[in-house]
């Protein structure tokens, strides 16, 4: 129990650290965001003086303020849920993110889940048929898979399934002309649009499968496996409780760490497919120097990852009795 | 009491006899210390263990051979290619010539008539540099932090772990994107270092947990009891255990670095001076190569370059895994009661 | 009870419980065929403790495994391994079907491995191990667990503490004893123990030996105890079988074999055992090294290291010679060996 509390505290500290880092990063960005916006507004025909005032209000940043005060105000705002105003989209950052986040989570979580499931099952298969033709074929295939970056697969899918054969839409999140809501056309349309980004992530299946295969082979060589067979335990029990659990454990940590990586992947995939999720908006924010949106997106992503890792750490202790004390 | 005092006169062999004898000069041990290595023998043995045997095992595996072959091809091309080939010029050839058409432009040209083969060759060096520096820094920083945190424990561990966790939690690619807006790196080595910022934390974490397990092993305890200084303990006892893991991670980090770097160039986020594979992909994509059949090769040439290199890296990593993991080896060859040594000493000491 | 009845009874007690004839275990490898058990004949008597002694790599673990037909793939086991019940019914162990084998193992002949450290599933607790075994053999859970607790207590462990623990929470000695308990939970007749004390400290070794004696008496077991440690087993075993180079070279009552060794290898083993009273100069390791299982030399497998070897030893593989009724040695010069100091 004490360790759980300690871990939670650590998580909070991490979130704070990440927020500070994003604050620092944005401050380091070249060019004064306010100036950018002023130029922008002036170009739109606003009077310079008024533009300056408006810019300041919109950005929630007073460039004349000393850094530490700005920092505290920023922290204060964030804790209240105020992430500022997006300069590009002229609406609260939280609104923009709120619209985008669910889509990213949809695509990424399905992608990760699918890959891991396929990977674990595939790896187990490969280990079972080790050395035989099926194993060799699958291993070569998996090896090839991990040599291909996910965005390359995305492009290939886009070219062939999207453009050439028109099986899947090449962009967008939702079908046009369909009313949103819990109805079949809408849901089908959503899945249809999400299919390619999700499938692009399946490249990591290869890596997971190979890992699982390696782990399973190692476990199969362990003494307790041999003893379990001699004790007369059923193949099913051995496959699940003996091989399965022991082989999956190291992958479980990998799963959680890849949650962090998946947002990076989202950035690229969403850009390729013009899928308006968090990644897409983050890239746009960088391109348009929309600092509030950038900071906000950054922070939100980081917090999500912290929570995911926290959950992973705490649940890992339940899976592996050797851990539990926060050591492994 | 024995009167056989071989070596008690301090000659040749048993200098140990002097140390162990009691006052009358009688050796406490008429030792069976026949194995006495010369320094040359010792180096030769170390060479065998650390170099010759792993290499021998590796080369049994076709994957190692192929992987190394692929990688060395890239290295050679990267090192010597630019010396042999002239740099790319715009308008050298007709735009968008298909590959395998003529000898002048074996891989075709892009929209501005630049030869794709030359561009690929010229990109190889910066890409390799990026990979190398990225992998190197990832592995170095990750190992150092992980080892210190795992071995020392206590306050140092808490601090380092929090730092590590922070970096794990910061999304890697977005971080690098933002950083490159700030700093705008063009030097491939710097780009590599940038990317390693996103990667080292994962490695640090797993090395830390490995060390936590290793730390409890009895050989560590005995070394500590003997008063072996920490630095030496880490270097000589612990690092060899980690070495396989580190080496494999080096190769994998190289692959991830290149994937991320190309992704970032492809997105147009990283600034560029010369072209490289990612940039070529970026330009190709921008020009709609993905839906124009006549321009498709423009996109695919750099893609192949990347994939091929990755295949080489992956094969190498897999064969290294086999070198370091004897059980994987054993399943394909031996069986039987052959675990320990079968020499005479085991009969004498009871095999312990 | 008449005299003939008691005579019959004593003969019953001395009757063979397992019979091994011409046992071979080999592995096909790229460099040749590795014969890790090269033609072994052995009789295991009911209720005895048989010590099988040999160096590491002599094939003794393979011999142990073949008693349960448990040689790892791709090893091939040939020959005859027969289990004899009290009423005389014989079972061909190597010919059992998968289902029958599953019942035979652990219910009739059970095994304790060398690595107690790694014989338990790290992610499940000890209780689960017992329950799994009971369920797999369709035994009554409550009864079985009661039995388990009793065995655990007999091994001087606290059942509650041990059952609720995970393997990594137990010390080496506790794990070894828990493993022994696990192997006994289905009340087998024969227990094969492969170096059960190898990884333990000396004190723990001694106490486990004592424990083994106790449980043997209480549970009416026949025990095959495999080890390289000759002095360890000498006090415990009723009979000894010495293995060298994948064959048995000497068999007989323990005291006989130790006091009147008839095979040079046994002699050498005894001489090489460190002894507090022997002066250092008299200690001799066994010279040379054991043969490669792929390239076993013709003739007596020990002749290259044997001080008594002559030309016949190089060509003819010795059959067992009778030293006494009970005591056999596979050496052409066994009489000379008896004379050796």
Short mmCIF file of C-alpha atoms in Angstrom, two decimals, chain A residues 1-11 310 313-315 318 324-326:
data_model
loop_
_atom_site.label_atom_id
_atom_site.label_comp_id
_atom_site.label_asym_id
_atom_site.label_seq_id
_atom_site.Cartn_x
_atom_site.Cartn_y
_atom_site.Cartn_z
CA UNK A 1 0.00 0.00 0.00
CA UNK A 2 2.77 2.33 0.89
CA UNK A 3 4.40 1.66 -2.40
CA UNK A 4 1.21 2.50 -4.28
CA UNK A 5 1.02 5.84 -2.55
CA UNK A 6 4.65 6.46 -3.30
CA UNK A 7 4.07 5.63 -6.93
CA UNK A 8 1.09 7.96 -7.13
CA UNK A 9 3.12 10.76 -5.68
CA UNK A 10 5.82 10.04 -8.17
CA UNK A 11 3.23 10.28 -10.91
CA UNK A 310 0.82 4.50 -13.51
CA UNK A 313 2.92 -0.16 -12.87
CA UNK A 314 0.29 -0.76 -10.28
CA UNK A 315 -1.38 -3.58 -12.17
CA UNK A 318 -0.78 -7.96 -9.38
CA UNK A 324 4.81 -5.94 -5.89
CA UNK A 325 7.23 -3.89 -3.95
CA UNK A 326 7.89 -1.59 -6.84
#
